[in-house]
């Protein structure tokens, strides 16, 4: 049976940002002329590759991906992501991870669910779930280069607007996205139940997240943040939520 996988959208080259960690800046078309960037992280362990927030690549860049190692696993961290997951499952027969109810894209089925503190796709890593979020959202802590945090929509770092169309940039700006580290305003609204205060509801989740010892961060949107990610995340959380209790 022929499956009409979504075609590759414009994207950049595979770029190494840490030892055994690579990034591809892709794109997502939200509406006609409204394009925003979309990142895929690639973790290498020996000869095996783990794709985080998968983005389908053009043929030549996919060949370069295969030169890095064997594509063995893929992880979906956010509810609204996943349009390219089935392609990677069928193309490489990857072992696929997602949260139990992260089924905005129902295919492929999970080989194993991500659960907070449960079995992790990365040796020595940790799965983090935003347990109070109305929509499934997870993060992946990796003990790489002192500590790397991989997120989807919840926590993002923007250094500029590369990969966004003019309309995409202004859509983001109007939704509250700005340069720097931030709890994404649009996601925070979607993740907060109706009639709850979005400036308080998710505070405990982010307090737990800050207990992870990360120095670097890559979200599914925005840019890679090296070295200062935890410090910047602390400031972003403090400015996003009221009455955040001190961490112990």
mmCIF file of C-alpha atoms in Angstrom:
data_model
loop_
_atom_site.group_PDB
_atom_site.id
_atom_site.type_symbol
_atom_site.label_atom_id
_atom_site.label_comp_id
_atom_site.label_asym_id
_atom_site.label_seq_id
_atom_site.Cartn_x
_atom_site.Cartn_y
_atom_site.Cartn_z
ATOM 1 C CA UNK A 1 0.000 0.000 0.000
ATOM 2 C CA UNK A 2 1.315 3.414 -0.953
ATOM 3 C CA UNK A 3 1.447 5.951 1.892
ATOM 4 C CA UNK A 4 1.518 9.647 1.038
ATOM 5 C CA UNK A 5 4.060 10.831 3.603
ATOM 6 C CA UNK A 6 4.370 14.612 3.969
ATOM 7 C CA UNK A 7 7.069 15.849 1.600
ATOM 8 C CA UNK A 8 10.241 17.341 3.060
ATOM 9 C CA UNK A 9 9.879 21.050 3.732
ATOM 10 C CA UNK A 10 12.809 23.461 3.340
ATOM 11 C CA UNK A 11 15.543 22.809 5.891
ATOM 12 C CA UNK A 12 19.210 23.451 6.544
ATOM 13 C CA UNK A 13 22.162 21.110 6.818
ATOM 14 C CA UNK A 14 22.987 18.809 9.702
ATOM 15 C CA UNK A 15 25.103 20.872 12.073
ATOM 16 C CA UNK A 16 27.157 19.567 15.000
ATOM 17 C CA UNK A 17 26.769 21.679 18.134
ATOM 18 C CA UNK A 18 28.149 19.335 20.845
ATOM 19 C CA UNK A 19 30.147 16.102 20.813
ATOM 20 C CA UNK A 20 27.805 13.456 19.321
ATOM 21 C CA UNK A 21 24.890 15.908 19.146
ATOM 22 C CA UNK A 22 23.668 17.418 15.897
ATOM 23 C CA UNK A 23 20.844 19.767 14.906
ATOM 24 C CA UNK A 24 18.829 20.271 11.737
ATOM 25 C CA UNK A 25 16.805 23.450 11.385
ATOM 26 C CA UNK A 26 13.667 22.599 9.464
ATOM 27 C CA UNK A 27 10.420 24.469 8.862
ATOM 28 C CA UNK A 28 6.709 24.066 9.524
ATOM 29 C CA UNK A 29 3.978 25.671 7.435
ATOM 30 C CA UNK A 30 1.270 26.851 9.829
ATOM 31 C CA UNK A 31 -0.920 28.531 7.217
ATOM 32 C CA UNK A 32 -0.461 29.961 3.705
ATOM 33 C CA UNK A 33 2.737 32.090 3.825
ATOM 34 C CA UNK A 34 3.060 31.470 7.567
ATOM 35 C CA UNK A 35 6.250 29.452 8.103
ATOM 36 C CA UNK A 36 8.127 28.964 11.378
ATOM 37 C CA UNK A 37 11.282 27.032 12.107
ATOM 38 C CA UNK A 38 11.254 23.480 13.475
ATOM 39 C CA UNK A 39 14.279 21.690 14.914
ATOM 40 C CA UNK A 40 15.329 18.061 14.967
ATOM 41 C CA UNK A 41 17.975 16.914 17.417
ATOM 42 C CA UNK A 42 20.217 13.954 16.569
ATOM 43 C CA UNK A 43 21.974 12.096 19.394
ATOM 44 C CA UNK A 44 24.719 9.649 18.503
ATOM 45 C CA UNK A 45 25.760 6.794 20.784
ATOM 46 C CA UNK A 46 28.447 4.681 19.164
ATOM 47 C CA UNK A 47 27.047 3.935 15.716
ATOM 48 C CA UNK A 48 23.392 4.398 16.723
ATOM 49 C CA UNK A 49 21.315 7.545 16.182
ATOM 50 C CA UNK A 50 18.321 8.795 18.157
ATOM 51 C CA UNK A 51 16.127 11.415 16.466
ATOM 52 C CA UNK A 52 14.314 13.872 18.729
ATOM 53 C CA UNK A 53 11.294 15.730 17.303
ATOM 54 C CA UNK A 54 11.869 14.172 13.833
ATOM 55 C CA UNK A 55 11.960 16.335 10.696
ATOM 56 C CA UNK A 56 11.977 14.637 7.297
ATOM 57 C CA UNK A 57 15.040 15.494 5.205
ATOM 58 C CA UNK A 58 15.663 15.782 1.493
ATOM 59 C CA UNK A 59 17.451 12.827 -0.091
ATOM 60 C CA UNK A 60 21.011 14.207 -0.006
ATOM 61 C CA UNK A 61 20.744 15.314 3.613
ATOM 62 C CA UNK A 62 19.151 12.005 4.554
ATOM 63 C CA UNK A 63 22.192 10.306 3.031
ATOM 64 C CA UNK A 64 24.406 12.464 5.247
ATOM 65 C CA UNK A 65 22.275 11.439 8.235
ATOM 66 C CA UNK A 66 22.975 7.795 7.378
ATOM 67 C CA UNK A 67 26.693 8.575 7.227
ATOM 68 C CA UNK A 68 26.543 9.679 10.875
ATOM 69 C CA UNK A 69 25.290 6.277 12.005
ATOM 70 C CA UNK A 70 22.316 3.911 12.041
ATOM 71 C CA UNK A 71 18.935 5.554 12.674
ATOM 72 C CA UNK A 72 17.605 3.321 15.458
ATOM 73 C CA UNK A 73 15.194 5.352 17.633
ATOM 74 C CA UNK A 74 12.880 8.369 17.379
ATOM 75 C CA UNK A 75 11.202 10.397 20.123
ATOM 76 C CA UNK A 76 8.155 12.668 19.961
ATOM 77 C CA UNK A 77 8.175 15.165 22.842
ATOM 78 C CA UNK A 78 5.125 17.312 22.071
ATOM 79 C CA UNK A 79 1.474 16.722 21.275
ATOM 80 C CA UNK A 80 1.278 18.940 18.190
ATOM 81 C CA UNK A 81 4.394 17.437 16.589
ATOM 82 C CA UNK A 82 4.760 14.157 14.749
ATOM 83 C CA UNK A 83 3.914 14.686 11.076
ATOM 84 C CA UNK A 84 7.167 12.997 9.978
ATOM 85 C CA UNK A 85 7.273 10.213 12.570
ATOM 86 C CA UNK A 86 5.571 7.591 10.397
ATOM 87 C CA UNK A 87 8.029 8.218 7.573
ATOM 88 C CA UNK A 88 10.980 7.471 9.851
ATOM 89 C CA UNK A 89 9.243 4.440 11.329
ATOM 90 C CA UNK A 90 8.700 2.950 7.871
ATOM 91 C CA UNK A 91 11.966 4.102 6.301
ATOM 92 C CA UNK A 92 14.299 2.991 9.102
ATOM 93 C CA UNK A 93 12.116 0.727 11.263
ATOM 94 C CA UNK A 94 12.934 2.903 14.262
ATOM 95 C CA UNK A 95 11.937 2.103 17.841
ATOM 96 C CA UNK A 96 9.413 4.868 18.523
ATOM 97 C CA UNK A 97 8.756 6.694 21.795
ATOM 98 C CA UNK A 98 5.987 9.109 22.774
ATOM 99 C CA UNK A 99 3.675 9.818 25.705
ATOM 100 C CA UNK A 100 0.552 7.720 26.156
ATOM 101 C CA UNK A 101 -1.926 10.319 24.902
ATOM 102 C CA UNK A 102 0.309 12.199 22.480
ATOM 103 C CA UNK A 103 -1.829 11.105 19.549
ATOM 104 C CA UNK A 104 -2.612 14.253 17.584
ATOM 105 C CA UNK A 105 -0.773 12.213 14.941
ATOM 106 C CA UNK A 106 -1.984 8.691 15.839
ATOM 107 C CA UNK A 107 0.616 6.904 13.698
ATOM 108 C CA UNK A 108 2.965 5.313 14.280
ATOM 109 C CA UNK A 109 1.936 3.561 17.490
ATOM 110 C CA UNK A 110 4.455 3.801 20.276
ATOM 111 C CA UNK A 111 6.840 0.927 20.872
ATOM 112 C CA UNK A 112 7.248 2.314 24.378
ATOM 113 C CA UNK A 113 5.653 5.219 26.191
ATOM 114 C CA UNK A 114 7.610 8.039 27.764
ATOM 115 C CA UNK A 115 6.815 8.284 31.476
ATOM 116 C CA UNK A 116 8.216 10.657 34.048
ATOM 117 C CA UNK A 117 11.362 9.121 35.508
ATOM 118 C CA UNK A 118 10.697 5.896 33.600
ATOM 119 C CA UNK A 119 12.734 4.012 31.023
ATOM 120 C CA UNK A 120 14.754 6.514 29.001
ATOM 121 C CA UNK A 121 15.860 6.247 25.355
ATOM 122 C CA UNK A 122 19.293 7.556 26.412
ATOM 123 C CA UNK A 123 21.657 5.753 28.763
ATOM 124 C CA UNK A 124 22.040 7.856 31.905
ATOM 125 C CA UNK A 125 19.288 10.223 30.772
ATOM 126 C CA UNK A 126 15.920 11.105 32.270
ATOM 127 C CA UNK A 127 12.407 11.455 30.919
ATOM 128 C CA UNK A 128 10.530 14.474 32.279
ATOM 129 C CA UNK A 129 6.767 14.946 31.892
ATOM 130 C CA UNK A 130 4.849 18.170 32.423
ATOM 131 C CA UNK A 131 2.333 16.404 34.638
ATOM 132 C CA UNK A 132 -0.017 19.385 35.015
ATOM 133 C CA UNK A 133 -0.225 20.217 31.311
ATOM 134 C CA UNK A 134 -3.598 19.778 29.625
ATOM 135 C CA UNK A 135 -1.813 18.504 26.495
ATOM 136 C CA UNK A 136 0.955 15.876 26.593
ATOM 137 C CA UNK A 137 4.410 17.463 26.714
ATOM 138 C CA UNK A 138 7.720 15.939 27.740
ATOM 139 C CA UNK A 139 11.408 16.797 27.888
ATOM 140 C CA UNK A 140 14.503 14.645 27.679
ATOM 141 C CA UNK A 141 17.545 15.219 29.873
ATOM 142 C CA UNK A 142 20.792 13.900 28.384
ATOM 143 C CA UNK A 143 24.092 13.790 30.314
ATOM 144 C CA UNK A 144 25.930 15.132 27.283
ATOM 145 C CA UNK A 145 28.588 17.831 27.545
ATOM 146 C CA UNK A 146 27.660 18.557 31.143
ATOM 147 C CA UNK A 147 23.897 18.299 30.651
ATOM 148 C CA UNK A 148 21.604 18.821 27.653
ATOM 149 C CA UNK A 149 17.852 19.423 27.852
ATOM 150 C CA UNK A 150 15.709 18.613 24.822
ATOM 151 C CA UNK A 151 12.234 20.140 24.817
ATOM 152 C CA UNK A 152 9.393 20.560 22.376
ATOM 153 C CA UNK A 153 7.067 23.557 22.730
ATOM 154 C CA UNK A 154 7.173 24.342 26.450
ATOM 155 C CA UNK A 155 10.611 25.928 26.825
ATOM 156 C CA UNK A 156 12.255 27.615 23.837
ATOM 157 C CA UNK A 157 15.276 29.791 23.150
ATOM 158 C CA UNK A 158 15.133 32.268 20.261
ATOM 159 C CA UNK A 159 18.264 34.043 19.054
ATOM 160 C CA UNK A 160 16.629 35.360 15.885
ATOM 161 C CA UNK A 161 13.981 34.500 13.299
ATOM 162 C CA UNK A 162 15.969 32.360 10.870
ATOM 163 C CA UNK A 163 13.713 29.862 9.123
ATOM 164 C CA UNK A 164 10.575 31.945 9.655
ATOM 165 C CA UNK A 165 8.720 33.757 6.912
ATOM 166 C CA UNK A 166 7.805 37.407 7.455
ATOM 167 C CA UNK A 167 4.252 36.359 8.350
ATOM 168 C CA UNK A 168 5.581 33.571 10.590
ATOM 169 C CA UNK A 169 7.812 35.982 12.463
ATOM 170 C CA UNK A 170 4.954 38.358 13.138
ATOM 171 C CA UNK A 171 2.590 35.582 14.112
ATOM 172 C CA UNK A 172 5.144 34.499 16.722
ATOM 173 C CA UNK A 173 5.720 38.052 17.899
ATOM 174 C CA UNK A 174 1.975 38.676 18.252
ATOM 175 C CA UNK A 175 1.591 35.442 20.237
ATOM 176 C CA UNK A 176 4.162 36.721 22.731
ATOM 177 C CA UNK A 177 7.335 35.002 21.523
ATOM 178 C CA UNK A 178 10.447 37.175 21.873
ATOM 179 C CA UNK A 179 14.199 36.772 21.613
ATOM 180 C CA UNK A 180 15.823 34.834 24.435
ATOM 181 C CA UNK A 181 14.724 31.951 26.674
ATOM 182 C CA UNK A 182 11.017 31.705 27.416
ATOM 183 C CA UNK A 183 8.129 29.551 28.483
ATOM 184 C CA UNK A 184 6.299 29.732 25.165
ATOM 185 C CA UNK A 185 3.171 31.864 25.747
ATOM 186 C CA UNK A 186 0.991 30.065 23.190
ATOM 187 C CA UNK A 187 1.873 26.655 24.579
ATOM 188 C CA UNK A 188 1.300 27.832 28.154
ATOM 189 C CA UNK A 189 -2.234 28.919 27.237
ATOM 190 C CA UNK A 190 -2.992 25.596 25.511
ATOM 191 C CA UNK A 191 -1.516 23.637 28.407
ATOM 192 C CA UNK A 192 -3.586 25.407 31.083
ATOM 193 C CA UNK A 193 -7.135 24.153 31.740
ATOM 194 C CA UNK A 194 -9.954 26.583 31.151
ATOM 195 C CA UNK A 195 -10.731 28.816 34.145
ATOM 196 C CA UNK A 196 -7.246 28.251 35.622
ATOM 197 C CA UNK A 197 -4.584 30.931 35.922
ATOM 198 C CA UNK A 198 -1.859 30.268 33.347
ATOM 199 C CA UNK A 199 0.628 32.275 35.416
ATOM 200 C CA UNK A 200 0.312 29.774 38.268
ATOM 201 C CA UNK A 201 -0.962 26.472 36.877
ATOM 202 C CA UNK A 202 2.300 25.062 35.475
ATOM 203 C CA UNK A 203 4.697 26.588 38.004
ATOM 204 C CA UNK A 204 5.296 23.341 39.910
ATOM 205 C CA UNK A 205 6.214 21.497 36.711
ATOM 206 C CA UNK A 206 8.822 24.095 35.821
ATOM 207 C CA UNK A 207 10.157 24.073 39.350
ATOM 208 C CA UNK A 208 10.810 20.326 38.945
ATOM 209 C CA UNK A 209 12.337 20.919 35.519
ATOM 210 C CA UNK A 210 14.860 23.344 36.995
ATOM 211 C CA UNK A 211 16.104 20.587 39.289
ATOM 212 C CA UNK A 212 17.695 18.977 36.240
ATOM 213 C CA UNK A 213 21.384 19.965 35.879
ATOM 214 C CA UNK A 214 21.468 21.119 32.263
ATOM 215 C CA UNK A 215 23.760 23.657 30.638
ATOM 216 C CA UNK A 216 22.509 23.423 27.039
ATOM 217 C CA UNK A 217 19.028 23.376 25.499
ATOM 218 C CA UNK A 218 17.352 22.690 22.190
ATOM 219 C CA UNK A 219 13.612 23.115 21.728
ATOM 220 C CA UNK A 220 11.554 22.062 18.731
ATOM 221 C CA UNK A 221 11.414 25.744 17.753
ATOM 222 C CA UNK A 222 13.932 28.543 18.072
ATOM 223 C CA UNK A 223 17.692 28.095 18.374
ATOM 224 C CA UNK A 224 20.249 25.990 20.226
ATOM 225 C CA UNK A 225 21.313 27.527 23.536
ATOM 226 C CA UNK A 226 24.810 26.596 24.701
ATOM 227 C CA UNK A 227 26.338 26.877 28.176
ATOM 228 C CA UNK A 228 23.860 29.307 29.806
ATOM 229 C CA UNK A 229 20.587 27.438 29.330
ATOM 230 C CA UNK A 230 19.865 26.716 32.996
ATOM 231 C CA UNK A 231 20.555 30.265 34.127
ATOM 232 C CA UNK A 232 18.365 31.666 31.345
ATOM 233 C CA UNK A 233 15.625 29.115 32.052
ATOM 234 C CA UNK A 234 15.538 30.125 35.727
ATOM 235 C CA UNK A 235 14.998 33.738 34.685
ATOM 236 C CA UNK A 236 12.326 32.771 32.147
ATOM 237 C CA UNK A 237 10.412 30.678 34.672
ATOM 238 C CA UNK A 238 10.618 33.409 37.311
ATOM 239 C CA UNK A 239 9.201 35.954 34.860
ATOM 240 C CA UNK A 240 6.458 33.621 33.608
ATOM 241 C CA UNK A 241 4.924 32.381 36.860
ATOM 242 C CA UNK A 242 3.761 34.093 39.993
ATOM 243 C CA UNK A 243 4.602 32.793 43.483
ATOM 244 C CA UNK A 244 6.959 30.104 42.377
ATOM 245 C CA UNK A 245 8.137 28.442 45.566
ATOM 246 C CA UNK A 246 11.919 28.309 46.070
ATOM 247 C CA UNK A 247 13.636 25.106 44.963
ATOM 248 C CA UNK A 248 15.088 22.766 47.573
#
